[in-house]
Short mmCIF file of N, CA and C in Angstrom, two decimals:
data_model
loop_
_atom_site.label_atom_id
_atom_site.label_comp_id
_atom_site.label_asym_id
_atom_site.label_seq_id
_atom_site.Cartn_x
_atom_site.Cartn_y
_atom_site.Cartn_z
N ALA A 1017 24.88 -43.43 -6.47
CA ALA A 1017 24.15 -42.35 -7.11
C ALA A 1017 23.32 -41.65 -6.07
N GLY A 1018 23.40 -40.32 -6.07
CA GLY A 1018 22.65 -39.52 -5.12
C GLY A 1018 21.21 -39.32 -5.57
N ALA A 1019 20.39 -39.00 -4.62
CA ALA A 1019 18.98 -38.76 -4.93
C ALA A 1019 18.86 -37.50 -5.79
N HIS A 1020 18.01 -37.59 -6.76
CA HIS A 1020 17.77 -36.44 -7.63
C HIS A 1020 16.64 -35.61 -7.02
N THR A 1021 16.94 -34.40 -6.59
CA THR A 1021 15.92 -33.57 -5.97
C THR A 1021 15.55 -32.42 -6.89
N ARG A 1022 14.32 -32.05 -6.80
CA ARG A 1022 13.82 -30.93 -7.60
C ARG A 1022 14.05 -29.64 -6.82
N PRO A 1023 14.59 -28.61 -7.45
CA PRO A 1023 14.82 -27.37 -6.71
C PRO A 1023 13.50 -26.75 -6.28
N SER A 1024 13.54 -26.12 -5.13
CA SER A 1024 12.35 -25.44 -4.61
C SER A 1024 11.99 -24.25 -5.49
N ALA A 1025 10.71 -24.04 -5.65
CA ALA A 1025 10.25 -22.90 -6.44
C ALA A 1025 10.52 -21.59 -5.72
N GLY A 1026 10.80 -21.67 -4.46
CA GLY A 1026 11.14 -20.47 -3.70
C GLY A 1026 9.91 -19.73 -3.19
N PRO A 1027 10.16 -18.79 -2.28
CA PRO A 1027 9.06 -18.03 -1.72
C PRO A 1027 8.39 -17.19 -2.80
N GLY A 1028 7.10 -17.11 -2.74
CA GLY A 1028 6.36 -16.29 -3.67
C GLY A 1028 5.97 -16.99 -4.96
N ALA A 1029 6.38 -18.26 -5.12
CA ALA A 1029 6.07 -18.96 -6.37
C ALA A 1029 4.56 -19.13 -6.55
N GLN A 1030 3.86 -19.47 -5.47
CA GLN A 1030 2.41 -19.65 -5.56
C GLN A 1030 1.73 -18.33 -5.94
N ARG A 1031 2.20 -17.24 -5.36
CA ARG A 1031 1.64 -15.91 -5.66
C ARG A 1031 1.88 -15.56 -7.13
N ARG A 1032 3.08 -15.79 -7.63
CA ARG A 1032 3.39 -15.49 -9.04
C ARG A 1032 2.53 -16.34 -9.97
N PHE A 1033 2.39 -17.63 -9.63
CA PHE A 1033 1.56 -18.51 -10.44
C PHE A 1033 0.10 -18.02 -10.45
N GLN A 1034 -0.41 -17.66 -9.28
CA GLN A 1034 -1.79 -17.18 -9.18
C GLN A 1034 -1.98 -15.91 -10.00
N LEU A 1035 -1.02 -15.01 -9.99
CA LEU A 1035 -1.12 -13.79 -10.79
C LEU A 1035 -1.13 -14.10 -12.29
N MET A 1036 -0.34 -15.07 -12.73
CA MET A 1036 -0.35 -15.45 -14.14
C MET A 1036 -1.71 -16.04 -14.52
N VAL A 1037 -2.27 -16.86 -13.64
CA VAL A 1037 -3.60 -17.44 -13.89
C VAL A 1037 -4.64 -16.35 -13.96
N GLU A 1038 -4.60 -15.42 -13.00
CA GLU A 1038 -5.57 -14.32 -12.97
C GLU A 1038 -5.47 -13.47 -14.23
N TYR A 1039 -4.26 -13.20 -14.68
CA TYR A 1039 -4.08 -12.40 -15.89
C TYR A 1039 -4.67 -13.12 -17.11
N GLY A 1040 -4.46 -14.40 -17.21
CA GLY A 1040 -5.04 -15.18 -18.31
C GLY A 1040 -6.55 -15.14 -18.29
N HIS A 1041 -7.14 -15.32 -17.10
CA HIS A 1041 -8.60 -15.23 -16.97
C HIS A 1041 -9.09 -13.85 -17.35
N LEU A 1042 -8.40 -12.82 -16.88
CA LEU A 1042 -8.81 -11.46 -17.17
C LEU A 1042 -8.79 -11.18 -18.67
N GLN A 1043 -7.77 -11.63 -19.35
CA GLN A 1043 -7.67 -11.40 -20.80
C GLN A 1043 -8.82 -12.06 -21.54
N ARG A 1044 -9.15 -13.30 -21.17
CA ARG A 1044 -10.26 -13.99 -21.83
C ARG A 1044 -11.59 -13.36 -21.48
N PHE A 1045 -11.78 -13.00 -20.22
CA PHE A 1045 -13.04 -12.40 -19.76
C PHE A 1045 -13.24 -11.02 -20.36
N ALA A 1046 -12.19 -10.21 -20.35
CA ALA A 1046 -12.28 -8.83 -20.86
C ALA A 1046 -12.63 -8.80 -22.34
N ALA A 1047 -12.12 -9.76 -23.10
CA ALA A 1047 -12.37 -9.76 -24.54
C ALA A 1047 -13.86 -9.91 -24.84
N HIS A 1048 -14.60 -10.54 -23.94
CA HIS A 1048 -16.02 -10.78 -24.19
C HIS A 1048 -16.96 -9.92 -23.35
N TYR A 1049 -16.55 -9.57 -22.13
CA TYR A 1049 -17.48 -8.93 -21.21
C TYR A 1049 -17.06 -7.56 -20.70
N LEU A 1050 -15.82 -7.22 -20.81
CA LEU A 1050 -15.32 -5.95 -20.25
C LEU A 1050 -14.80 -5.05 -21.37
N ARG A 1051 -15.60 -4.82 -22.36
CA ARG A 1051 -15.15 -3.96 -23.45
C ARG A 1051 -14.78 -2.59 -22.89
N GLY A 1052 -13.63 -2.09 -23.32
CA GLY A 1052 -13.18 -0.79 -22.85
C GLY A 1052 -12.23 -0.86 -21.67
N VAL A 1053 -11.88 -2.07 -21.22
CA VAL A 1053 -10.92 -2.23 -20.12
C VAL A 1053 -9.68 -2.92 -20.68
N PHE A 1054 -8.53 -2.27 -20.54
CA PHE A 1054 -7.27 -2.82 -21.02
C PHE A 1054 -6.28 -2.85 -19.86
N VAL A 1055 -5.69 -4.02 -19.61
CA VAL A 1055 -4.77 -4.20 -18.48
C VAL A 1055 -3.55 -4.99 -18.95
N HIS A 1056 -2.39 -4.61 -18.43
CA HIS A 1056 -1.16 -5.34 -18.72
C HIS A 1056 -0.22 -5.24 -17.53
N PRO A 1057 0.60 -6.27 -17.31
CA PRO A 1057 1.58 -6.19 -16.22
C PRO A 1057 2.59 -5.07 -16.48
N ASN A 1058 2.96 -4.38 -15.42
CA ASN A 1058 4.03 -3.38 -15.51
C ASN A 1058 5.32 -4.15 -15.81
N PRO A 1059 5.98 -3.87 -16.94
CA PRO A 1059 7.18 -4.65 -17.29
C PRO A 1059 8.30 -4.57 -16.26
N GLU A 1060 8.33 -3.52 -15.47
CA GLU A 1060 9.38 -3.38 -14.45
C GLU A 1060 9.02 -4.14 -13.17
N ARG A 1061 7.73 -4.39 -12.95
CA ARG A 1061 7.27 -5.06 -11.73
C ARG A 1061 6.07 -5.97 -12.06
N PRO A 1062 6.21 -6.96 -12.95
CA PRO A 1062 5.07 -7.72 -13.44
C PRO A 1062 4.30 -8.51 -12.39
N PHE A 1063 4.96 -8.86 -11.27
CA PHE A 1063 4.26 -9.61 -10.24
C PHE A 1063 3.86 -8.74 -9.06
N ASP A 1064 4.01 -7.44 -9.20
CA ASP A 1064 3.61 -6.52 -8.14
C ASP A 1064 2.59 -5.50 -8.61
N GLU A 1065 2.61 -5.16 -9.89
CA GLU A 1065 1.74 -4.07 -10.36
C GLU A 1065 1.31 -4.29 -11.80
N TRP A 1066 0.05 -4.05 -12.05
CA TRP A 1066 -0.48 -4.03 -13.41
C TRP A 1066 -0.97 -2.63 -13.70
N CYS A 1067 -0.90 -2.23 -14.94
CA CYS A 1067 -1.36 -0.91 -15.38
C CYS A 1067 -2.53 -1.11 -16.34
N GLY A 1068 -3.41 -0.16 -16.37
CA GLY A 1068 -4.55 -0.30 -17.27
C GLY A 1068 -5.20 1.03 -17.58
N THR A 1069 -6.17 0.95 -18.47
CA THR A 1069 -6.99 2.10 -18.83
C THR A 1069 -8.42 1.64 -18.96
N LEU A 1070 -9.31 2.41 -18.39
CA LEU A 1070 -10.74 2.16 -18.48
C LEU A 1070 -11.34 3.24 -19.36
N PHE A 1071 -11.85 2.83 -20.51
CA PHE A 1071 -12.49 3.77 -21.43
C PHE A 1071 -13.99 3.78 -21.13
N MET A 1072 -14.46 4.89 -20.58
CA MET A 1072 -15.85 5.00 -20.13
C MET A 1072 -16.77 5.17 -21.33
N ARG A 1073 -17.82 4.36 -21.38
CA ARG A 1073 -18.73 4.38 -22.50
C ARG A 1073 -20.10 4.95 -22.17
N SER A 1074 -20.36 5.18 -20.88
CA SER A 1074 -21.65 5.75 -20.50
C SER A 1074 -21.49 6.48 -19.17
N GLY A 1075 -22.55 7.17 -18.76
CA GLY A 1075 -22.54 7.87 -17.49
C GLY A 1075 -21.86 9.22 -17.56
N CYS A 1076 -21.65 9.82 -16.40
CA CYS A 1076 -21.10 11.18 -16.35
C CYS A 1076 -19.63 11.24 -16.82
N PHE A 1077 -18.95 10.10 -16.85
CA PHE A 1077 -17.56 10.06 -17.33
C PHE A 1077 -17.47 9.56 -18.77
N ARG A 1078 -18.60 9.49 -19.47
CA ARG A 1078 -18.61 8.98 -20.85
C ARG A 1078 -17.55 9.70 -21.70
N GLY A 1079 -16.79 8.92 -22.44
CA GLY A 1079 -15.74 9.46 -23.30
C GLY A 1079 -14.40 9.62 -22.60
N ALA A 1080 -14.37 9.45 -21.29
CA ALA A 1080 -13.12 9.60 -20.54
C ALA A 1080 -12.27 8.34 -20.65
N ALA A 1081 -10.98 8.51 -20.61
CA ALA A 1081 -10.02 7.41 -20.51
C ALA A 1081 -9.36 7.53 -19.15
N LEU A 1082 -9.63 6.58 -18.27
CA LEU A 1082 -9.15 6.64 -16.89
C LEU A 1082 -8.02 5.64 -16.68
N PRO A 1083 -6.77 6.12 -16.61
CA PRO A 1083 -5.66 5.21 -16.32
C PRO A 1083 -5.71 4.76 -14.86
N PHE A 1084 -5.31 3.52 -14.62
CA PHE A 1084 -5.32 3.00 -13.25
C PHE A 1084 -4.17 2.02 -13.07
N THR A 1085 -3.88 1.74 -11.80
CA THR A 1085 -2.91 0.70 -11.46
C THR A 1085 -3.56 -0.27 -10.49
N LEU A 1086 -3.14 -1.51 -10.56
CA LEU A 1086 -3.49 -2.54 -9.59
C LEU A 1086 -2.18 -2.93 -8.93
N THR A 1087 -2.09 -2.74 -7.63
CA THR A 1087 -0.88 -3.11 -6.89
C THR A 1087 -1.21 -4.30 -6.02
N PHE A 1088 -0.47 -5.39 -6.21
CA PHE A 1088 -0.76 -6.63 -5.51
C PHE A 1088 0.06 -6.73 -4.23
N PRO A 1089 -0.60 -6.98 -3.10
CA PRO A 1089 0.12 -7.10 -1.83
C PRO A 1089 0.90 -8.42 -1.77
N PRO A 1090 1.88 -8.51 -0.88
CA PRO A 1090 2.67 -9.74 -0.76
C PRO A 1090 1.82 -10.97 -0.45
N ASP A 1091 0.68 -10.79 0.23
CA ASP A 1091 -0.15 -11.94 0.60
C ASP A 1091 -1.31 -12.19 -0.38
N PHE A 1092 -1.20 -11.64 -1.61
CA PHE A 1092 -2.18 -11.97 -2.65
C PHE A 1092 -2.07 -13.46 -2.94
N PRO A 1093 -3.14 -14.20 -3.10
CA PRO A 1093 -4.53 -13.81 -3.31
C PRO A 1093 -5.38 -13.72 -2.05
N ASP A 1094 -4.75 -13.87 -0.87
CA ASP A 1094 -5.54 -13.76 0.36
C ASP A 1094 -5.97 -12.33 0.64
N ALA A 1095 -5.27 -11.36 0.09
CA ALA A 1095 -5.62 -9.94 0.24
C ALA A 1095 -5.87 -9.36 -1.14
N CYS A 1096 -6.77 -8.40 -1.21
CA CYS A 1096 -7.14 -7.77 -2.48
C CYS A 1096 -6.07 -6.79 -2.96
N PRO A 1097 -5.96 -6.61 -4.27
CA PRO A 1097 -5.04 -5.60 -4.78
C PRO A 1097 -5.56 -4.19 -4.50
N LEU A 1098 -4.65 -3.26 -4.46
CA LEU A 1098 -4.99 -1.85 -4.31
C LEU A 1098 -5.25 -1.29 -5.71
N VAL A 1099 -6.41 -0.68 -5.89
CA VAL A 1099 -6.77 -0.08 -7.17
C VAL A 1099 -6.63 1.43 -7.02
N ARG A 1100 -5.89 2.03 -7.93
CA ARG A 1100 -5.65 3.48 -7.85
C ARG A 1100 -5.81 4.10 -9.24
N LEU A 1101 -6.65 5.14 -9.32
CA LEU A 1101 -6.78 5.92 -10.54
C LEU A 1101 -5.65 6.94 -10.57
N VAL A 1102 -4.99 7.06 -11.70
CA VAL A 1102 -3.86 7.98 -11.83
C VAL A 1102 -4.09 8.88 -13.04
N PRO A 1103 -4.47 10.13 -12.87
CA PRO A 1103 -4.72 10.84 -11.62
C PRO A 1103 -6.09 10.48 -11.06
N ALA A 1104 -6.34 10.94 -9.82
CA ALA A 1104 -7.61 10.66 -9.16
C ALA A 1104 -8.76 11.29 -9.93
N ALA A 1105 -9.89 10.63 -9.88
CA ALA A 1105 -11.11 11.15 -10.52
C ALA A 1105 -12.05 11.62 -9.42
N PRO A 1106 -12.81 12.68 -9.67
CA PRO A 1106 -13.75 13.15 -8.66
C PRO A 1106 -14.94 12.20 -8.55
N HIS A 1107 -14.92 11.37 -7.54
CA HIS A 1107 -15.99 10.39 -7.33
C HIS A 1107 -16.04 10.04 -5.85
N PRO A 1108 -17.23 9.75 -5.30
CA PRO A 1108 -17.32 9.44 -3.86
C PRO A 1108 -16.53 8.21 -3.43
N HIS A 1109 -16.25 7.29 -4.35
CA HIS A 1109 -15.50 6.09 -3.99
C HIS A 1109 -14.02 6.17 -4.34
N VAL A 1110 -13.56 7.37 -4.68
CA VAL A 1110 -12.15 7.58 -5.01
C VAL A 1110 -11.56 8.59 -4.04
N ALA A 1111 -10.53 8.17 -3.30
CA ALA A 1111 -9.85 9.06 -2.35
C ALA A 1111 -9.03 10.09 -3.10
N PRO A 1112 -8.62 11.17 -2.44
CA PRO A 1112 -7.81 12.20 -3.10
C PRO A 1112 -6.52 11.67 -3.73
N ASP A 1113 -5.95 10.57 -3.18
CA ASP A 1113 -4.73 10.01 -3.77
C ASP A 1113 -5.03 9.04 -4.93
N GLY A 1114 -6.33 8.89 -5.28
CA GLY A 1114 -6.72 8.03 -6.38
C GLY A 1114 -7.11 6.62 -5.99
N THR A 1115 -6.91 6.26 -4.71
CA THR A 1115 -7.26 4.93 -4.26
C THR A 1115 -8.77 4.72 -4.38
N VAL A 1116 -9.16 3.61 -4.99
CA VAL A 1116 -10.57 3.29 -5.18
C VAL A 1116 -11.03 2.38 -4.06
N ASP A 1117 -12.17 2.72 -3.46
CA ASP A 1117 -12.75 1.91 -2.40
C ASP A 1117 -13.53 0.78 -3.05
N VAL A 1118 -12.92 -0.41 -3.09
CA VAL A 1118 -13.60 -1.58 -3.66
C VAL A 1118 -14.04 -2.42 -2.55
#
């Protein structure tokens, strides 16, 4: 009888697992502390990009619905995701292409 080996999870398995954990934490946290923030994985690229909307409740953008994307780099979680408002909003921390300086 040959040794029974477990197949390798393959490259990127740790990153995919970490993204699933982060999404679970975000859903629980947002329900209690981030009212007005809705995020979901992009069904075409669930481990590379999440889409969301930020419903502004105060300040100069009050009443605005700001769509955004989170794009995860290949070396996530060691590198931060790219946050981009689509379309860009006029703000000192938002570049003309919508990239947010976090």
